[in-house]
Tab-separated table of C-alpha atoms in Angstrom:
chain	number	residue	atom	x	y	z
L	1	MET	CA	2.227	-9.201	-22.048
L	2	LEU	CA	-0.823	-7.362	-19.153
L	3	LYS	CA	-3.747	-8.980	-18.608
L	4	PRO	CA	-7.373	-7.486	-18.958
L	5	GLY	CA	-8.059	-7.263	-15.588
L	6	TYR	CA	-6.919	-6.082	-12.309
L	7	GLU	CA	-5.429	-7.601	-9.108
L	8	ALA	CA	-6.112	-6.021	-5.882
L	9	VAL	CA	-3.210	-4.889	-3.892
L	10	VAL	CA	-4.073	-4.977	-0.194
L	11	THR	CA	-2.070	-3.719	2.875
L	12	THR	CA	-2.612	-5.294	6.024
L	13	THR	CA	-0.777	-4.581	9.059
L	14	PRO	CA	-0.658	-6.687	12.142
L	15	VAL	CA	-3.671	-5.621	14.132
L	16	GLY	CA	-6.130	-5.875	10.721
L	17	ARG	CA	-6.524	-9.410	10.483
L	18	GLN	CA	-10.682	-9.145	11.361
L	19	ARG	CA	-10.114	-6.499	9.239
L	20	LEU	CA	-8.346	-7.740	6.622
L	21	GLU	CA	-11.442	-11.435	6.639
L	22	LYS	CA	-13.762	-8.390	5.748
L	23	LEU	CA	-12.033	-7.017	2.961
L	24	LEU	CA	-10.849	-10.292	1.347
L	25	ALA	CA	-14.592	-11.325	1.845
L	26	SER	CA	-15.641	-8.225	-0.200
L	27	LEU	CA	-13.487	-8.289	-2.449
L	28	LYS	CA	-15.360	-12.118	-2.993
L	29	ALA	CA	-18.322	-10.035	-3.484
L	30	GLN	CA	-17.624	-7.853	-6.322
L	31	SER	CA	-19.490	-8.266	-9.814
L	32	LEU	CA	-15.163	-8.013	-11.505
L	33	ALA	CA	-13.474	-9.907	-9.281
L	34	PRO	CA	-10.344	-9.777	-9.656
L	35	VAL	CA	-7.768	-11.730	-11.748
L	36	ARG	CA	-5.766	-11.893	-8.265
L	37	VAL	CA	-4.703	-10.568	-4.975
L	38	ALA	CA	-2.143	-9.941	-3.137
L	39	LEU	CA	-0.782	-9.415	-0.238
L	40	VAL	CA	1.698	-6.391	1.307
L	41	THR	CA	2.757	-6.127	4.914
L	42	THR	CA	5.991	-5.133	7.549
L	43	SER	CA	5.013	-8.682	10.091
L	44	ILE	CA	6.925	-11.581	8.986
L	45	GLY	CA	4.369	-12.874	11.400
L	46	VAL	CA	1.107	-12.545	9.838
L	47	GLN	CA	-0.657	-15.496	8.358
L	48	VAL	CA	-3.820	-15.720	6.013
L	49	ASP	CA	-5.832	-17.459	4.296
L	50	VAL	CA	-4.520	-18.635	1.416
L	51	SER	CA	-7.674	-19.463	-0.838
L	52	MET	CA	-7.829	-16.037	-1.057
L	53	THR	CA	-5.001	-14.562	-1.027
L	54	ASN	CA	-2.062	-16.042	-4.276
L	55	ARG	CA	0.683	-13.542	-2.658
L	56	VAL	CA	1.778	-12.334	0.390
L	57	PHE	CA	4.258	-9.879	0.127
L	58	THR	CA	6.759	-9.170	3.152
L	59	GLY	CA	9.226	-6.067	4.261
L	60	ARG	CA	9.964	-3.880	6.911
L	61	CYS	CA	8.826	-0.809	4.606
L	62	LEU	CA	5.629	-0.605	3.282
L	63	SER	CA	6.265	1.139	0.371
L	64	SER	CA	8.632	-0.598	-1.111
L	65	VAL	CA	6.792	-4.098	-0.163
L	66	LEU	CA	4.229	-2.185	-1.991
L	67	ASN	CA	5.989	-1.739	-5.397
L	68	GLN	CA	7.464	-4.824	-5.146
L	69	ALA	CA	3.269	-5.521	-5.737
L	70	VAL	CA	3.208	-3.586	-7.838
L	71	ARG	CA	6.071	-4.680	-9.977
L	72	ASP	CA	5.479	-7.853	-9.534
L	73	SER	CA	1.679	-7.534	-10.990
L	74	GLU	CA	0.711	-8.944	-14.832
L	75	THR	CA	-2.588	-6.663	-14.989
L	76	GLU	CA	-2.663	-3.341	-17.528
L	77	THR	CA	-4.497	-2.132	-13.403
L	78	VAL	CA	-3.384	-2.077	-10.288
L	79	LEU	CA	-5.895	-1.759	-7.320
L	80	VAL	CA	-4.524	-0.688	-3.988
L	81	LEU	CA	-6.442	-1.438	-1.083
L	82	ASN	CA	-5.688	-0.716	2.550
L	83	ASP	CA	-7.175	-3.636	5.333
L	84	ASP	CA	-10.249	-1.141	6.969
L	85	ILE	CA	-11.442	-1.197	3.429
L	86	ILE	CA	-15.095	-3.126	2.858
L	87	LEU	CA	-16.246	-2.426	-1.344
L	88	GLU	CA	-20.300	-1.933	-2.507
L	89	PRO	CA	-20.121	-5.561	-4.584
L	90	GLU	CA	-19.461	-3.415	-8.507
L	91	PHE	CA	-16.640	-0.734	-6.559
L	92	ALA	CA	-13.554	-2.481	-8.757
L	93	GLU	CA	-16.428	-2.697	-12.045
L	94	ARG	CA	-17.357	1.266	-12.242
L	95	LEU	CA	-13.578	2.123	-11.655
L	96	ILE	CA	-12.841	0.245	-14.499
L	97	ASP	CA	-15.306	1.083	-16.929
L	98	VAL	CA	-14.135	4.938	-16.072
L	99	LEU	CA	-10.733	3.640	-17.349
L	100	ARG	CA	-11.632	1.614	-20.319
L	101	ASN	CA	-13.877	4.952	-21.583
L	102	ASP	CA	-11.068	7.497	-21.306
L	103	PRO	CA	-7.160	6.358	-22.412
L	104	GLY	CA	-6.239	9.597	-20.306
L	105	THR	CA	-7.031	8.649	-17.420
L	106	GLY	CA	-4.343	7.026	-15.157
L	107	LEU	CA	-6.477	6.568	-11.848
L	108	VAL	CA	-9.685	6.292	-10.264
L	109	CYS	CA	-10.553	5.682	-6.603
L	110	GLY	CA	-14.744	6.569	-5.256
L	111	LYS	CA	-16.570	8.620	-2.273
L	112	LEU	CA	-14.303	6.576	0.829
L	113	LEU	CA	-17.156	6.181	3.693
L	114	ARG	CA	-17.035	5.942	7.173
L	115	PRO	CA	-17.985	2.946	9.568
L	116	ASP	CA	-21.165	4.592	10.188
L	117	GLY	CA	-21.757	5.079	6.822
L	118	LYS	CA	-22.394	8.892	6.465
L	119	THR	CA	-19.479	10.462	7.545
L	120	LEU	CA	-16.709	10.832	4.680
L	121	ASP	CA	-13.690	10.330	5.307
L	122	CYS	CA	-13.069	11.446	0.932
L	123	ALA	CA	-13.721	11.598	-2.078
L	124	GLY	CA	-11.263	12.019	-3.855
L	125	GLN	CA	-7.965	14.756	-3.012
L	126	ARG	CA	-8.300	18.417	-4.347
L	127	LEU	CA	-4.307	20.623	-3.952
L	128	GLY	CA	-4.443	22.792	-0.601
L	129	LEU	CA	-2.954	26.281	-1.111
L	130	ASP	CA	0.361	25.270	0.144
L	131	CYS	CA	0.371	22.380	-2.426
L	132	ARG	CA	-0.192	19.818	-0.250
L	133	PRO	CA	-3.116	17.220	-1.367
L	134	LEU	CA	-6.432	17.530	0.565
L	135	GLU	CA	-9.049	14.977	0.530
L	136	ARG	CA	-12.130	16.083	-0.441
L	137	GLY	CA	-14.896	16.746	2.388
L	138	TYR	CA	-12.983	14.873	4.963
L	139	GLY	CA	-14.921	14.359	8.750
L	140	LYS	CA	-18.630	16.018	6.825
L	141	PRO	CA	-21.499	14.427	6.306
L	142	ASP	CA	-22.256	12.535	3.018
L	143	ARG	CA	-25.682	14.436	1.803
L	144	LYS	CA	-24.957	13.021	-2.096
L	145	GLN	CA	-22.458	15.723	-2.702
L	146	TYR	CA	-20.281	13.276	-4.871
L	147	GLU	CA	-22.589	10.773	-6.338
L	148	ARG	CA	-21.451	12.181	-9.576
L	149	ARG	CA	-18.043	11.541	-11.549
L	150	GLU	CA	-14.880	14.671	-11.892
L	151	GLU	CA	-11.736	15.045	-12.049
L	152	VAL	CA	-9.587	15.418	-8.487
L	153	PHE	CA	-5.876	15.637	-8.266
L	154	GLY	CA	-5.520	12.982	-6.827
L	155	ALA	CA	-6.799	9.821	-4.503
L	156	CYS	CA	-6.687	8.529	-1.061
L	157	GLY	CA	-4.499	5.751	-0.840
L	158	ALA	CA	-6.554	3.648	1.151
L	159	ALA	CA	-8.818	2.425	-2.177
L	160	ALA	CA	-6.990	3.575	-5.380
L	161	LEU	CA	-7.323	1.451	-8.578
L	162	TYR	CA	-3.955	2.834	-10.540
L	163	ARG	CA	-3.700	2.573	-14.759
L	164	ARG	CA	-0.202	0.279	-14.774
L	165	SER	CA	0.824	2.740	-18.000
L	166	MET	CA	0.040	5.795	-15.795
L	167	LEU	CA	1.955	4.228	-13.050
L	168	GLU	CA	5.509	3.769	-14.783
L	169	ALA	CA	5.672	6.735	-16.861
L	170	THR	CA	5.433	8.490	-13.133
L	171	ALA	CA	7.386	6.515	-11.831
L	172	LEU	CA	10.604	8.055	-9.774
L	173	SER	CA	12.697	5.479	-11.134
L	174	PRO	CA	11.378	2.432	-12.602
L	175	GLY	CA	9.402	-0.021	-10.570
L	176	GLU	CA	9.445	2.645	-7.572
L	177	PHE	CA	6.044	3.726	-7.479
L	178	PHE	CA	4.883	5.206	-4.370
L	179	ASP	CA	7.907	7.525	-2.558
L	180	ALA	CA	9.320	6.215	1.426
């Protein structure tokens, strides 16, 4: 049986050590703490402060290690994050609330800003005319235009909360949630 709450799965790179420390600090400051944190890396030599991290997955192909981390997670929801993200204190709680209140929703995302705090990086994805996902608001000034809940086509992989049952229902094959 799956545990309630969420597990954070963080993808990191060899150059992401300083960024990773900031992300882990923002995870520690969440109003709703993760049940556990797993690091996913393609570098075998990454050293990690294990006081925050319960597991480290390493391998050559990022998507295969990410799939392994999600398969091994034990929670109803999984928050996938890149190492260059810094979360607002209520980020996870607000996303979890959406899933709690809407059983038909399979994934949720927040508004992502660039490091300057003024420029949008992504506010969910929409489907382009060529049937490829496009980041909503990419590169535009943040004028609070994405402050309300809206349905989106998809989420940027930098920070997205997935309902496990949705991942399993849409898997390419059993346990293959993210395509290489």
